[in-house]
Coordinates of C-alpha atoms in Angstrom, one line a residue:
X25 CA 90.0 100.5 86.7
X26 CA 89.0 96.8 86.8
X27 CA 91.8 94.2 88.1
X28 CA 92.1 90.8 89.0
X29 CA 94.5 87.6 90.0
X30 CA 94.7 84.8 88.2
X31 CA 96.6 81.6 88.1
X32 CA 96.6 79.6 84.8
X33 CA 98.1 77.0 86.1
X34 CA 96.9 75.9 89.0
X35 CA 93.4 77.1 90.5
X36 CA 93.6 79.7 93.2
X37 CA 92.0 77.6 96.3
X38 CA 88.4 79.2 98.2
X39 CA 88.6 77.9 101.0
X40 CA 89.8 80.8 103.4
X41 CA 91.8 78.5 105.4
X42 CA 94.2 78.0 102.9
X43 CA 97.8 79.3 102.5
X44 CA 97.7 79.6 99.0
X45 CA 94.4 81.5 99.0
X46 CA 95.8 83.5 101.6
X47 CA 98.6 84.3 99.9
X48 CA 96.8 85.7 96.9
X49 CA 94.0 87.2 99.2
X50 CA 96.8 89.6 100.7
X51 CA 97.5 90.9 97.1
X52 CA 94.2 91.1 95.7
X53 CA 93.7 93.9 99.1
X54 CA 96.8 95.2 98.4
X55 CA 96.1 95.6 94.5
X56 CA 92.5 96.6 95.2
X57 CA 91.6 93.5 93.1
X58 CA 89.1 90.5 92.7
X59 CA 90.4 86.9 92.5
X60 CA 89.7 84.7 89.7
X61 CA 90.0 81.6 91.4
X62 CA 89.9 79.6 88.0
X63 CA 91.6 81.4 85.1
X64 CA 87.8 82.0 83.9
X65 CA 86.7 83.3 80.1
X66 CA 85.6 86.6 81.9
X67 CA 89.5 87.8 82.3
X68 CA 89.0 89.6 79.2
X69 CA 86.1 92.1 81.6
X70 CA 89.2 93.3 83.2
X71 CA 91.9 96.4 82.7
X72 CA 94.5 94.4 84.3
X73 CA 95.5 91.0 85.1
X74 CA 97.6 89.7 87.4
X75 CA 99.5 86.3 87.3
X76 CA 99.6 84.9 90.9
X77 CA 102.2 82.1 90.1
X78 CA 101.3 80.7 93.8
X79 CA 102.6 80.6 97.1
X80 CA 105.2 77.6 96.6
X81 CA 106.3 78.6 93.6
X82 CA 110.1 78.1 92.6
X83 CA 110.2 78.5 89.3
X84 CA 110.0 75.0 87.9
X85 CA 107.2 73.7 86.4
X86 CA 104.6 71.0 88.5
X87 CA 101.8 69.6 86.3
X88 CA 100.1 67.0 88.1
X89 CA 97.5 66.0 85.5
X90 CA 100.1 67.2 82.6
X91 CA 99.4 69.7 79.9
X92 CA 95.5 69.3 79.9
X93 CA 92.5 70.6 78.3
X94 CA 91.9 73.0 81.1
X95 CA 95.2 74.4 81.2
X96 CA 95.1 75.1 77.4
X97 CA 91.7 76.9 78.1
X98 CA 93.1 78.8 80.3
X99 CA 96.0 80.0 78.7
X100 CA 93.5 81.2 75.7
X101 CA 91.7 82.7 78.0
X102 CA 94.8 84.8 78.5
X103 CA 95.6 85.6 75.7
X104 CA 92.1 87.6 75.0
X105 CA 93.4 89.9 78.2
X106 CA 93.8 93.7 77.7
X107 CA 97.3 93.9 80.0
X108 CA 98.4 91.4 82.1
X109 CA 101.4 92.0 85.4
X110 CA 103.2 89.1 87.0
X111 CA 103.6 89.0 90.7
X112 CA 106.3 88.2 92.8
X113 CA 108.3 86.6 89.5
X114 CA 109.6 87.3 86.9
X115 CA 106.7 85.6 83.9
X116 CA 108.1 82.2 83.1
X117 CA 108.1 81.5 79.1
X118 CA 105.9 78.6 79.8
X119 CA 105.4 78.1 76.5
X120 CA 109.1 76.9 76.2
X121 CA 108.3 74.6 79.1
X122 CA 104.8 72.9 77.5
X123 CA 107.3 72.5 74.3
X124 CA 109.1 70.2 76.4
X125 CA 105.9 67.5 77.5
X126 CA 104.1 68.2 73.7
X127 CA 104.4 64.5 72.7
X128 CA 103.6 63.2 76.7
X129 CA 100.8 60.8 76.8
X130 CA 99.0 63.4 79.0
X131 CA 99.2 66.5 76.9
X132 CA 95.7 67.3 75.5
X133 CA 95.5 66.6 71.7
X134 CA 95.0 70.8 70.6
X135 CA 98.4 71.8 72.2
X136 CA 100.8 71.7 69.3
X137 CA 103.7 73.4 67.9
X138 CA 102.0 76.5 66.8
X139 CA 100.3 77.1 70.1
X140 CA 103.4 76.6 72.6
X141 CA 104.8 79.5 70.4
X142 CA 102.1 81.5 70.8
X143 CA 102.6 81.1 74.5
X144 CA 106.1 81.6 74.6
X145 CA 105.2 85.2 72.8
X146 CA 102.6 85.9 75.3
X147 CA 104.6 85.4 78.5
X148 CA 107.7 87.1 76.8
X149 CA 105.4 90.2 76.4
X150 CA 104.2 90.2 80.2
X151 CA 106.3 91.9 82.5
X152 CA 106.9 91.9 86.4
X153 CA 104.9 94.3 88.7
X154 CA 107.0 97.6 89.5
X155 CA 106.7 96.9 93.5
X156 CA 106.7 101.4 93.4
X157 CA 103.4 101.3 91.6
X158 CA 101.8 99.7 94.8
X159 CA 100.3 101.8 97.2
X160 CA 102.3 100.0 100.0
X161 CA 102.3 101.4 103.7
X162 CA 104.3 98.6 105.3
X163 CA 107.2 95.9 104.7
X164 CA 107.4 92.7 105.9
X165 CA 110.2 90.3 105.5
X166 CA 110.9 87.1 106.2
X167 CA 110.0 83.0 105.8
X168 CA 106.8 81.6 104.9
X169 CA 105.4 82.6 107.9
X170 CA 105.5 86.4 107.0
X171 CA 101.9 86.8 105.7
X172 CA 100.6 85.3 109.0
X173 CA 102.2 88.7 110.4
X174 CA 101.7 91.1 108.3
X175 CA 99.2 94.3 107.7
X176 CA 96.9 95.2 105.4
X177 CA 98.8 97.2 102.9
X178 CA 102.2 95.4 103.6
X179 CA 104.5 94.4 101.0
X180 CA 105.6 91.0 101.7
X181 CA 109.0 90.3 100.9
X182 CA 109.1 86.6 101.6
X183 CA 111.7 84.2 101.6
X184 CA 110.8 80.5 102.0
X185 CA 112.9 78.2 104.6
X186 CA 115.2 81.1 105.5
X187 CA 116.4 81.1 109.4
X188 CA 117.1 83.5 111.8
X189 CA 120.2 82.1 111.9
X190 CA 121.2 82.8 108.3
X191 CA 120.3 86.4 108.4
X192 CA 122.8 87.7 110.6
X193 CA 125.8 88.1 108.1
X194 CA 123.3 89.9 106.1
X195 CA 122.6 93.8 106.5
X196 CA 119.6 94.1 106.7
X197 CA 119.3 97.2 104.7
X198 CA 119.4 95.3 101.7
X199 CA 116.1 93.5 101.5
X200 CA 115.1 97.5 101.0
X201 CA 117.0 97.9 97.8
X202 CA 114.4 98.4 95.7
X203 CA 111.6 100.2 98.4
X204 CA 110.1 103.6 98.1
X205 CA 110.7 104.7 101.8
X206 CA 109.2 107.5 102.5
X207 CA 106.1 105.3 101.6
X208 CA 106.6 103.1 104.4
X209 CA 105.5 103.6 108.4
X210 CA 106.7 100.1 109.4
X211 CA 109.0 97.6 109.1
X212 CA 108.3 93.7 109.9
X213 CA 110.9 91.0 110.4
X214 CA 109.2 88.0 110.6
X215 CA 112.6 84.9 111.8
X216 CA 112.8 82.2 114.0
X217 CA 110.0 79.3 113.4
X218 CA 112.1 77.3 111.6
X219 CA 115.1 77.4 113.5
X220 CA 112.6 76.5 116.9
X221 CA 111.1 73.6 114.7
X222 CA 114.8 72.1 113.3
X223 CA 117.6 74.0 114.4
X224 CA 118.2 75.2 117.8
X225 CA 117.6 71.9 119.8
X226 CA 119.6 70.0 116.8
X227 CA 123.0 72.2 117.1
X228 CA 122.4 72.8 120.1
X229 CA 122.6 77.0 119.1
X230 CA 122.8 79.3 122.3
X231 CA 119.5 81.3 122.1
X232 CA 120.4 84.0 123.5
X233 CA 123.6 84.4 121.3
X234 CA 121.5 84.0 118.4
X235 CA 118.5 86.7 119.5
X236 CA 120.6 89.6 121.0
X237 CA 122.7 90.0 117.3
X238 CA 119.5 90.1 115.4
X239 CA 117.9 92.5 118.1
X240 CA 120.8 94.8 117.3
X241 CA 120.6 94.1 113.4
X242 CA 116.4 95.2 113.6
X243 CA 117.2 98.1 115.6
X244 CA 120.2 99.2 113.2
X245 CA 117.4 99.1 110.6
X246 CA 115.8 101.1 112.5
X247 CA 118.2 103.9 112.8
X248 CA 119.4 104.3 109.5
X249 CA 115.7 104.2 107.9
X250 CA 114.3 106.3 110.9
X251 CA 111.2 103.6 110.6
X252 CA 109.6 101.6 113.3
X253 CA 111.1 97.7 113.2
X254 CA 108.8 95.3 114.6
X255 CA 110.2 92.2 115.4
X256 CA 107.8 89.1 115.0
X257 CA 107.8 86.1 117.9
X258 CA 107.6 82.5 116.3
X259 CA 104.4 80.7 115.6
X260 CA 103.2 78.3 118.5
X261 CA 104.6 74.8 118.1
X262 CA 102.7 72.6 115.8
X263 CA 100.9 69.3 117.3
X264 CA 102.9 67.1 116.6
X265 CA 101.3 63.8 115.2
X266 CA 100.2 66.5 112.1
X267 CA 101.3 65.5 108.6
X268 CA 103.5 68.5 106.6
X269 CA 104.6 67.7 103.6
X270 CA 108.2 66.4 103.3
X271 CA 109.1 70.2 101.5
X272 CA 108.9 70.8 105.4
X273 CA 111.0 67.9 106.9
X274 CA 115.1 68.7 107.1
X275 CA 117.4 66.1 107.3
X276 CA 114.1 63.3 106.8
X277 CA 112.4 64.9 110.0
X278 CA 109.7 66.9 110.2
X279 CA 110.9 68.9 113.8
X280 CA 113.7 68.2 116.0
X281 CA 113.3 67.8 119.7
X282 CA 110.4 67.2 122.2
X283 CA 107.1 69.5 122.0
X284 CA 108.2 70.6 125.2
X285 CA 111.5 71.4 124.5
X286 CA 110.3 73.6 121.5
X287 CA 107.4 75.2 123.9
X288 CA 110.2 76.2 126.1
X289 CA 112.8 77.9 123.7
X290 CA 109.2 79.6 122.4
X291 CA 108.4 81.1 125.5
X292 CA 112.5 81.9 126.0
X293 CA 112.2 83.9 122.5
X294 CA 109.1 85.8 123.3
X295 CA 110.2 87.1 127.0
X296 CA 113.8 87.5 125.5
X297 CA 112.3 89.9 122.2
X298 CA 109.8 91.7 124.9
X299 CA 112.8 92.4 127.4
X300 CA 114.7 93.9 124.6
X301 CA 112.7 95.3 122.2
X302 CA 109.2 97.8 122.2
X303 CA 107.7 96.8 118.9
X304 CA 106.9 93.0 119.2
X305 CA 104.3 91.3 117.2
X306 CA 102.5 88.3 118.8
X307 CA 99.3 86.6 118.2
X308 CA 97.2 86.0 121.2
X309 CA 99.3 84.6 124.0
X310 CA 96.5 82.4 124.6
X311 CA 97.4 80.3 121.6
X312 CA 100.6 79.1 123.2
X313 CA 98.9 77.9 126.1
X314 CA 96.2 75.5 123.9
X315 CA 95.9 72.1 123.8
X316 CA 98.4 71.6 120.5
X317 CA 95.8 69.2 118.6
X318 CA 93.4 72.4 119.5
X319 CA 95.3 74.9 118.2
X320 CA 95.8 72.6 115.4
X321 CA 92.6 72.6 114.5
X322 CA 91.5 76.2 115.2
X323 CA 94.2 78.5 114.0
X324 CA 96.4 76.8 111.7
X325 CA 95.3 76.0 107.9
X326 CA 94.3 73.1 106.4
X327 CA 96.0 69.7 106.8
X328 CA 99.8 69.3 105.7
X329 CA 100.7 72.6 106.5
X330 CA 102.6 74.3 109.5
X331 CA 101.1 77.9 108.6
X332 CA 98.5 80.1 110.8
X333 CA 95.1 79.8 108.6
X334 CA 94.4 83.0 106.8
X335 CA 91.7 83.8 108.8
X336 CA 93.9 84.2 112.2
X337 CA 96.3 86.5 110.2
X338 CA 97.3 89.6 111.4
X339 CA 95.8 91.3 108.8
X340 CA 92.3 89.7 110.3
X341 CA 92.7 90.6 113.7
X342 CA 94.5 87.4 114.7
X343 CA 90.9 85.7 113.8
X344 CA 89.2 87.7 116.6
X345 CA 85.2 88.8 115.8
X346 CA 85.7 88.4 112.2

């Protein structure tokens, strides 16, 4: 059987050091599926399609260019598919939403009435992926950080701009609600950048107050599932004179505290989690020793970003002889 990703809405990037591509490379190995990178007229080659709404996506709707030619093209395209899946979302009627720009200055002149409806009918008849028909081996849950630590044939339960910190009232059992278990051998929590980059320095949060609950939380999980919990260390510190877009920044800043400040609490985590726990995930410990512009430029992604590059994933061998 034949399947691809697709994103009508926004092409899927090639360049392999890209989030978003990497994002949609871990479910095209997981699916056992090619990527369409540009919503192309040969969808209709394929038994299944799936709709990879991208990376960022929150459920509104972000047309730079506005309804244009290209994104009616690809919508047609489509609509000529045998069976089409959405990821991760729900499907968005997106016809309802082109309804609302059909009379912008930027809508293409062929995307009327008639054609928002037959849209609207379209995405109404796709439905979400049953996460139970994927031949998953592993979970990993956490912030955007996540697919930077997880394995190939991981399902990635992701959760953008959560914290550490705003896990612990949570039991962790939940995030399994709707998991298969006796498929899974592992379990990856994946906390903690973000509360190195804005938090900890900033309310001054005792880290060793805030590590030893979630130790106990992971190795709870642990118990009750009878499933290995690997615990995940933060990503090295970002150089600092890097732009990241202002979806990033909290409270108008795009970190809180010195470089070596951040470095320090780092190293704190990782010896803390290693003390403590048996199944810690780090990448090369040689990366938190680099030069920071270095590191910038070697393992993270493209400018404006704060992510590992898809390359270095885990999933990749942390970038090493591939």
């Amino acid at each position: 059987m034949k399947r691809c990703i697709t994103n009508p809405l926004a092409n899927i990037p090639v360049n392999v050091k890209s989030h978003s591509f990497g994002w949609a490379k871990q479910w095209a190995e997981l699916l056992n599926a090619d990527i369409d990178h540009k919503c192309s007229n040969n969808l209709n080659t394929y038994d299944i399609v799936y709709i990879d709404h991208g990376v960022n996506f929150t459920g509104s709707l972000n047309l730079f260019g506005g309804l244009s030619e290209d994104i009616f093209n690809k919508f047609n395209n489509l609509m000529t598919c045998k069976k089409i899946i959405s990821l991760d979302h729900e499907m968005p009627d997106y016809g309802a939403m082109f309804l609302q720009r059909l009379h912008a200055k930027s809508t293409f002149s062929k995307i009327n009435l008639d054609w928002c409806l037959k849209v609207s009918r379209l995405c109404r008849s796709i439905d979400k992926i049953n996460i139970n028909d994927i031949d998953y081996e592993g979970i990993t849950i956490g912030d955007s950080h996540s697919i930077a630590f997880s394995k190939k044939k991981d399902l990635i339960i992701k959760m953008d701009g959560k914290t550490l910190y705003g896990q612990l009232g949570i039991p962790f059992i939940n995030y399994l609600d709707d998991i298969n278990l006796d498929k899974v051998k592992r379990i990856t929590m994946c906390f903690g950048s973000i509360d190195v980059r804005h938090h900890i320095l900033r309310k001054k949060i005792d880290v060793t107050a805030l590590l030893l609950p979630y130790i106990e939380k992971c190795k709870e999980l642990q118990y009750i599932t009878n499933i290995p919990v690997e615990i995940a260390v933060p990503v090295p510190v970002e150089y600092e004179d890097r732009r990241i877009p202002k979806t990033g920044y909290y409270k108008g800043q795009p970190f809180y505290g010195s470089l070596q400040e951040r470095q320090n609490i780092t190293a704190f985590i990782i010896k803390l989690l290693k003390d403590t726990h048996d199944k810690v995930i780090t990448p090369p410990m040689s990366w938190y020793f680099m030069d920071p512009k270095e590191y910038a430029k070697t393992k993270m992604e493209l400018n404006s970003s704060v992510h590992i590059a898809p390359i270095n994933y885990r999933r990749n061998n942390w970038g090493i002889n591939v």
